[in-house]
């Protein structure tokens, strides 16, 4: 059995619904090879501890393949392998569509109230199989200025 030592780093990423990380620098080495034997690592899979956004998240080696002329003579243990940290940033969603706001008496504020529900608003950028909805009851809408006018935005 051979084990892993050394260090590696991974790239920070924007949330993509997975815990998979991408190695940006690799100084991982094999321990336990007999002198003169030829085996190296390939297809190293590293993952964050979970897919949730956060800073300084632990990233671990999950698996790797041994390749080379003598690779079949060994098994690989990832127990005790080096780890690193990286961040998963929140994915920005965009709101698109249209809605109407109620007319109001001038009150010196930009506060507006949605007139019709449901609106024609949709969230774009949601990861394929995830369920994320827009709560129209908590939307904050405002006029661009507090100045009175007709057909304001």
PDB file of C-alpha atoms in Angstrom:
ATOM      1  CA  UNK A   1       0.000   0.000   0.000  1.00  0.00           C
ATOM      2  CA  UNK A   2       1.191   3.481  -0.850  1.00  0.00           C
ATOM      3  CA  UNK A   3       0.029   6.681   0.820  1.00  0.00           C
ATOM      4  CA  UNK A   4      -0.001  10.351  -0.082  1.00  0.00           C
ATOM      5  CA  UNK A   5       2.016  13.220   1.332  1.00  0.00           C
ATOM      6  CA  UNK A   6       2.976  16.740   0.313  1.00  0.00           C
ATOM      7  CA  UNK A   7       0.545  19.535  -0.374  1.00  0.00           C
ATOM      8  CA  UNK A   8      -1.817  20.926  -2.957  1.00  0.00           C
ATOM      9  CA  UNK A   9      -4.012  23.943  -3.432  1.00  0.00           C
ATOM     10  CA  UNK A  10      -7.379  24.340  -5.097  1.00  0.00           C
ATOM     11  CA  UNK A  11      -9.168  27.244  -6.738  1.00  0.00           C
ATOM     12  CA  UNK A  12     -11.954  29.092  -4.977  1.00  0.00           C
ATOM     13  CA  UNK A  13     -15.222  28.682  -6.855  1.00  0.00           C
ATOM     14  CA  UNK A  14     -18.729  30.048  -7.222  1.00  0.00           C
ATOM     15  CA  UNK A  15     -21.462  27.718  -5.959  1.00  0.00           C
ATOM     16  CA  UNK A  16     -22.308  25.163  -8.673  1.00  0.00           C
ATOM     17  CA  UNK A  17     -24.352  22.621  -6.718  1.00  0.00           C
ATOM     18  CA  UNK A  18     -21.425  20.219  -6.238  1.00  0.00           C
ATOM     19  CA  UNK A  19     -18.613  19.777  -3.739  1.00  0.00           C
ATOM     20  CA  UNK A  20     -16.020  19.003  -6.441  1.00  0.00           C
ATOM     21  CA  UNK A  21     -12.895  21.173  -6.307  1.00  0.00           C
ATOM     22  CA  UNK A  22     -10.224  21.887  -8.929  1.00  0.00           C
ATOM     23  CA  UNK A  23      -6.546  21.473  -8.102  1.00  0.00           C
ATOM     24  CA  UNK A  24      -4.556  24.596  -8.983  1.00  0.00           C
ATOM     25  CA  UNK A  25      -1.136  23.391  -7.777  1.00  0.00           C
ATOM     26  CA  UNK A  26      -0.106  19.841  -7.004  1.00  0.00           C
ATOM     27  CA  UNK A  27       2.884  18.803  -4.905  1.00  0.00           C
ATOM     28  CA  UNK A  28       1.405  15.483  -3.783  1.00  0.00           C
ATOM     29  CA  UNK A  29       3.803  12.566  -3.698  1.00  0.00           C
ATOM     30  CA  UNK A  30       3.563   8.818  -3.171  1.00  0.00           C
ATOM     31  CA  UNK A  31       5.043   7.222  -0.045  1.00  0.00           C
ATOM     32  CA  UNK A  32       5.928   3.551   0.048  1.00  0.00           C
ATOM     33  CA  UNK A  33       7.053   2.855  -3.535  1.00  0.00           C
ATOM     34  CA  UNK A  34       9.980   0.464  -3.781  1.00  0.00           C
ATOM     35  CA  UNK A  35      13.123   1.976  -5.273  1.00  0.00           C
ATOM     36  CA  UNK A  36      13.061   1.733  -9.056  1.00  0.00           C
ATOM     37  CA  UNK A  37       9.299   1.085  -9.314  1.00  0.00           C
ATOM     38  CA  UNK A  38       7.318   3.266 -11.684  1.00  0.00           C
ATOM     39  CA  UNK A  39       3.925   4.540 -10.455  1.00  0.00           C
ATOM     40  CA  UNK A  40       2.376   7.991 -10.416  1.00  0.00           C
ATOM     41  CA  UNK A  41      -0.969   9.573  -9.578  1.00  0.00           C
ATOM     42  CA  UNK A  42      -3.673  10.410 -12.118  1.00  0.00           C
ATOM     43  CA  UNK A  43      -7.308  11.514 -11.949  1.00  0.00           C
ATOM     44  CA  UNK A  44      -7.049  12.961  -8.457  1.00  0.00           C
ATOM     45  CA  UNK A  45     -10.533  13.774  -7.144  1.00  0.00           C
ATOM     46  CA  UNK A  46     -10.664  16.466  -4.459  1.00  0.00           C
ATOM     47  CA  UNK A  47     -13.830  17.730  -2.803  1.00  0.00           C
ATOM     48  CA  UNK A  48     -14.959  20.408  -0.388  1.00  0.00           C
ATOM     49  CA  UNK A  49     -16.432  19.103   2.877  1.00  0.00           C
ATOM     50  CA  UNK A  50     -19.881  19.977   1.454  1.00  0.00           C
ATOM     51  CA  UNK A  51     -21.389  22.047  -1.371  1.00  0.00           C
ATOM     52  CA  UNK A  52     -22.558  24.942   0.835  1.00  0.00           C
ATOM     53  CA  UNK A  53     -20.909  28.345   0.257  1.00  0.00           C
ATOM     54  CA  UNK A  54     -18.374  29.415   2.887  1.00  0.00           C
ATOM     55  CA  UNK A  55     -14.823  30.613   3.508  1.00  0.00           C
ATOM     56  CA  UNK A  56     -11.777  28.475   4.317  1.00  0.00           C
ATOM     57  CA  UNK A  57     -13.643  25.216   3.724  1.00  0.00           C
ATOM     58  CA  UNK A  58     -11.685  21.987   4.067  1.00  0.00           C
ATOM     59  CA  UNK A  59     -10.830  20.234   0.809  1.00  0.00           C
ATOM     60  CA  UNK A  60      -9.792  16.558   0.911  1.00  0.00           C
ATOM     61  CA  UNK A  61      -8.493  13.980  -1.528  1.00  0.00           C
ATOM     62  CA  UNK A  62     -11.284  11.478  -2.179  1.00  0.00           C
ATOM     63  CA  UNK A  63      -9.645   9.207  -4.731  1.00  0.00           C
ATOM     64  CA  UNK A  64      -6.889   8.905  -7.289  1.00  0.00           C
ATOM     65  CA  UNK A  65      -5.628   6.346  -9.795  1.00  0.00           C
ATOM     66  CA  UNK A  66      -2.197   4.768  -9.724  1.00  0.00           C
ATOM     67  CA  UNK A  67      -0.707   4.571 -13.201  1.00  0.00           C
ATOM     68  CA  UNK A  68       2.625   3.375 -14.545  1.00  0.00           C
ATOM     69  CA  UNK A  69       4.429   0.120 -15.263  1.00  0.00           C
ATOM     70  CA  UNK A  70       4.384  -1.036 -11.632  1.00  0.00           C
ATOM     71  CA  UNK A  71       1.076   0.540 -10.514  1.00  0.00           C
ATOM     72  CA  UNK A  72      -0.788  -2.780 -10.394  1.00  0.00           C
ATOM     73  CA  UNK A  73       1.616  -3.986  -7.685  1.00  0.00           C
ATOM     74  CA  UNK A  74       0.274  -1.399  -5.224  1.00  0.00           C
ATOM     75  CA  UNK A  75      -2.958  -0.240  -3.633  1.00  0.00           C
ATOM     76  CA  UNK A  76      -3.521   3.398  -2.708  1.00  0.00           C
ATOM     77  CA  UNK A  77      -4.695   4.586   0.697  1.00  0.00           C
ATOM     78  CA  UNK A  78      -6.035   8.138   0.977  1.00  0.00           C
ATOM     79  CA  UNK A  79      -6.303   7.885   4.785  1.00  0.00           C
ATOM     80  CA  UNK A  80      -4.275  10.675   6.382  1.00  0.00           C
ATOM     81  CA  UNK A  81      -3.780  12.421   3.035  1.00  0.00           C
ATOM     82  CA  UNK A  82      -3.001  16.125   3.009  1.00  0.00           C
ATOM     83  CA  UNK A  83      -5.876  18.610   2.959  1.00  0.00           C
ATOM     84  CA  UNK A  84      -6.178  22.277   2.068  1.00  0.00           C
ATOM     85  CA  UNK A  85      -8.777  25.027   2.287  1.00  0.00           C
ATOM     86  CA  UNK A  86     -10.609  27.182  -0.240  1.00  0.00           C
ATOM     87  CA  UNK A  87     -13.850  29.112  -0.523  1.00  0.00           C
ATOM     88  CA  UNK A  88     -17.154  28.555  -2.264  1.00  0.00           C
ATOM     89  CA  UNK A  89     -18.793  31.889  -3.066  1.00  0.00           C
ATOM     90  CA  UNK A  90     -22.550  32.427  -3.245  1.00  0.00           C
ATOM     91  CA  UNK A  91     -23.958  32.256  -6.771  1.00  0.00           C
ATOM     92  CA  UNK A  92     -25.689  35.436  -7.806  1.00  0.00           C
ATOM     93  CA  UNK A  93     -29.201  35.010  -9.157  1.00  0.00           C
ATOM     94  CA  UNK A  94     -30.873  37.628 -11.297  1.00  0.00           C
ATOM     95  CA  UNK A  95     -34.529  38.626 -11.301  1.00  0.00           C
ATOM     96  CA  UNK A  96     -36.106  39.202 -14.692  1.00  0.00           C
ATOM     97  CA  UNK A  97     -39.599  40.023 -15.838  1.00  0.00           C
ATOM     98  CA  UNK A  98     -42.140  42.696 -15.084  1.00  0.00           C
ATOM     99  CA  UNK A  99     -44.475  43.930 -12.368  1.00  0.00           C
ATOM    100  CA  UNK A 100     -46.705  46.936 -11.702  1.00  0.00           C
ATOM    101  CA  UNK A 101     -46.758  49.221  -8.689  1.00  0.00           C
ATOM    102  CA  UNK A 102     -49.718  51.089  -7.266  1.00  0.00           C
ATOM    103  CA  UNK A 103     -50.039  54.849  -7.678  1.00  0.00           C
ATOM    104  CA  UNK A 104     -49.487  56.736  -4.435  1.00  0.00           C
ATOM    105  CA  UNK A 105     -49.892  60.156  -2.913  1.00  0.00           C
ATOM    106  CA  UNK A 106     -46.577  62.058  -2.566  1.00  0.00           C
ATOM    107  CA  UNK A 107     -45.122  61.222   0.851  1.00  0.00           C
ATOM    108  CA  UNK A 108     -41.457  62.202   0.456  1.00  0.00           C
ATOM    109  CA  UNK A 109     -40.241  58.593   0.168  1.00  0.00           C
ATOM    110  CA  UNK A 110     -39.319  56.233  -2.678  1.00  0.00           C
ATOM    111  CA  UNK A 111     -41.385  53.384  -1.171  1.00  0.00           C
ATOM    112  CA  UNK A 112     -43.587  51.578  -3.696  1.00  0.00           C
ATOM    113  CA  UNK A 113     -46.058  48.688  -3.414  1.00  0.00           C
ATOM    114  CA  UNK A 114     -46.480  45.915  -5.962  1.00  0.00           C
ATOM    115  CA  UNK A 115     -49.958  46.179  -7.453  1.00  0.00           C
ATOM    116  CA  UNK A 116     -50.531  42.708  -8.867  1.00  0.00           C
ATOM    117  CA  UNK A 117     -49.528  39.286  -7.615  1.00  0.00           C
ATOM    118  CA  UNK A 118     -48.400  37.034  -9.006  1.00  0.00           C
ATOM    119  CA  UNK A 119     -45.921  39.152 -10.895  1.00  0.00           C
ATOM    120  CA  UNK A 120     -44.217  38.128 -14.095  1.00  0.00           C
ATOM    121  CA  UNK A 121     -40.865  37.844 -12.304  1.00  0.00           C
ATOM    122  CA  UNK A 122     -38.549  34.833 -12.564  1.00  0.00           C
ATOM    123  CA  UNK A 123     -35.186  33.921 -11.060  1.00  0.00           C
ATOM    124  CA  UNK A 124     -32.380  33.156 -13.514  1.00  0.00           C
ATOM    125  CA  UNK A 125     -29.207  31.284 -12.681  1.00  0.00           C
ATOM    126  CA  UNK A 126     -30.641  28.518 -10.517  1.00  0.00           C
ATOM    127  CA  UNK A 127     -28.627  25.285 -10.611  1.00  0.00           C
ATOM    128  CA  UNK A 128     -30.499  22.604 -12.606  1.00  0.00           C
ATOM    129  CA  UNK A 129     -32.287  20.438 -10.062  1.00  0.00           C
ATOM    130  CA  UNK A 130     -32.523  22.885  -7.159  1.00  0.00           C
ATOM    131  CA  UNK A 131     -35.768  24.422  -5.980  1.00  0.00           C
ATOM    132  CA  UNK A 132     -35.410  28.150  -5.343  1.00  0.00           C
ATOM    133  CA  UNK A 133     -38.396  30.479  -5.429  1.00  0.00           C
ATOM    134  CA  UNK A 134     -38.937  34.201  -5.276  1.00  0.00           C
ATOM    135  CA  UNK A 135     -41.149  35.195  -2.333  1.00  0.00           C
ATOM    136  CA  UNK A 136     -43.213  37.984  -3.858  1.00  0.00           C
ATOM    137  CA  UNK A 137     -44.597  38.950  -0.449  1.00  0.00           C
ATOM    138  CA  UNK A 138     -41.180  40.123   0.730  1.00  0.00           C
ATOM    139  CA  UNK A 139     -40.028  41.987  -2.383  1.00  0.00           C
ATOM    140  CA  UNK A 140     -38.834  45.516  -1.725  1.00  0.00           C
ATOM    141  CA  UNK A 141     -39.614  47.816  -4.635  1.00  0.00           C
ATOM    142  CA  UNK A 142     -38.842  51.516  -4.831  1.00  0.00           C
ATOM    143  CA  UNK A 143     -39.318  54.444  -7.173  1.00  0.00           C
ATOM    144  CA  UNK A 144     -36.044  55.792  -8.587  1.00  0.00           C
ATOM    145  CA  UNK A 145     -36.596  59.164  -6.859  1.00  0.00           C
ATOM    146  CA  UNK A 146     -39.004  60.594  -4.264  1.00  0.00           C
ATOM    147  CA  UNK A 147     -40.094  63.349  -6.667  1.00  0.00           C
ATOM    148  CA  UNK A 148     -43.760  63.288  -7.737  1.00  0.00           C
ATOM    149  CA  UNK A 149     -44.414  62.432 -11.389  1.00  0.00           C
ATOM    150  CA  UNK A 150     -46.430  60.455 -13.931  1.00  0.00           C
ATOM    151  CA  UNK A 151     -45.311  57.020 -15.260  1.00  0.00           C
ATOM    152  CA  UNK A 152     -42.293  56.971 -12.950  1.00  0.00           C
ATOM    153  CA  UNK A 153     -39.819  54.098 -12.829  1.00  0.00           C
TER     154      UNK A 153
END
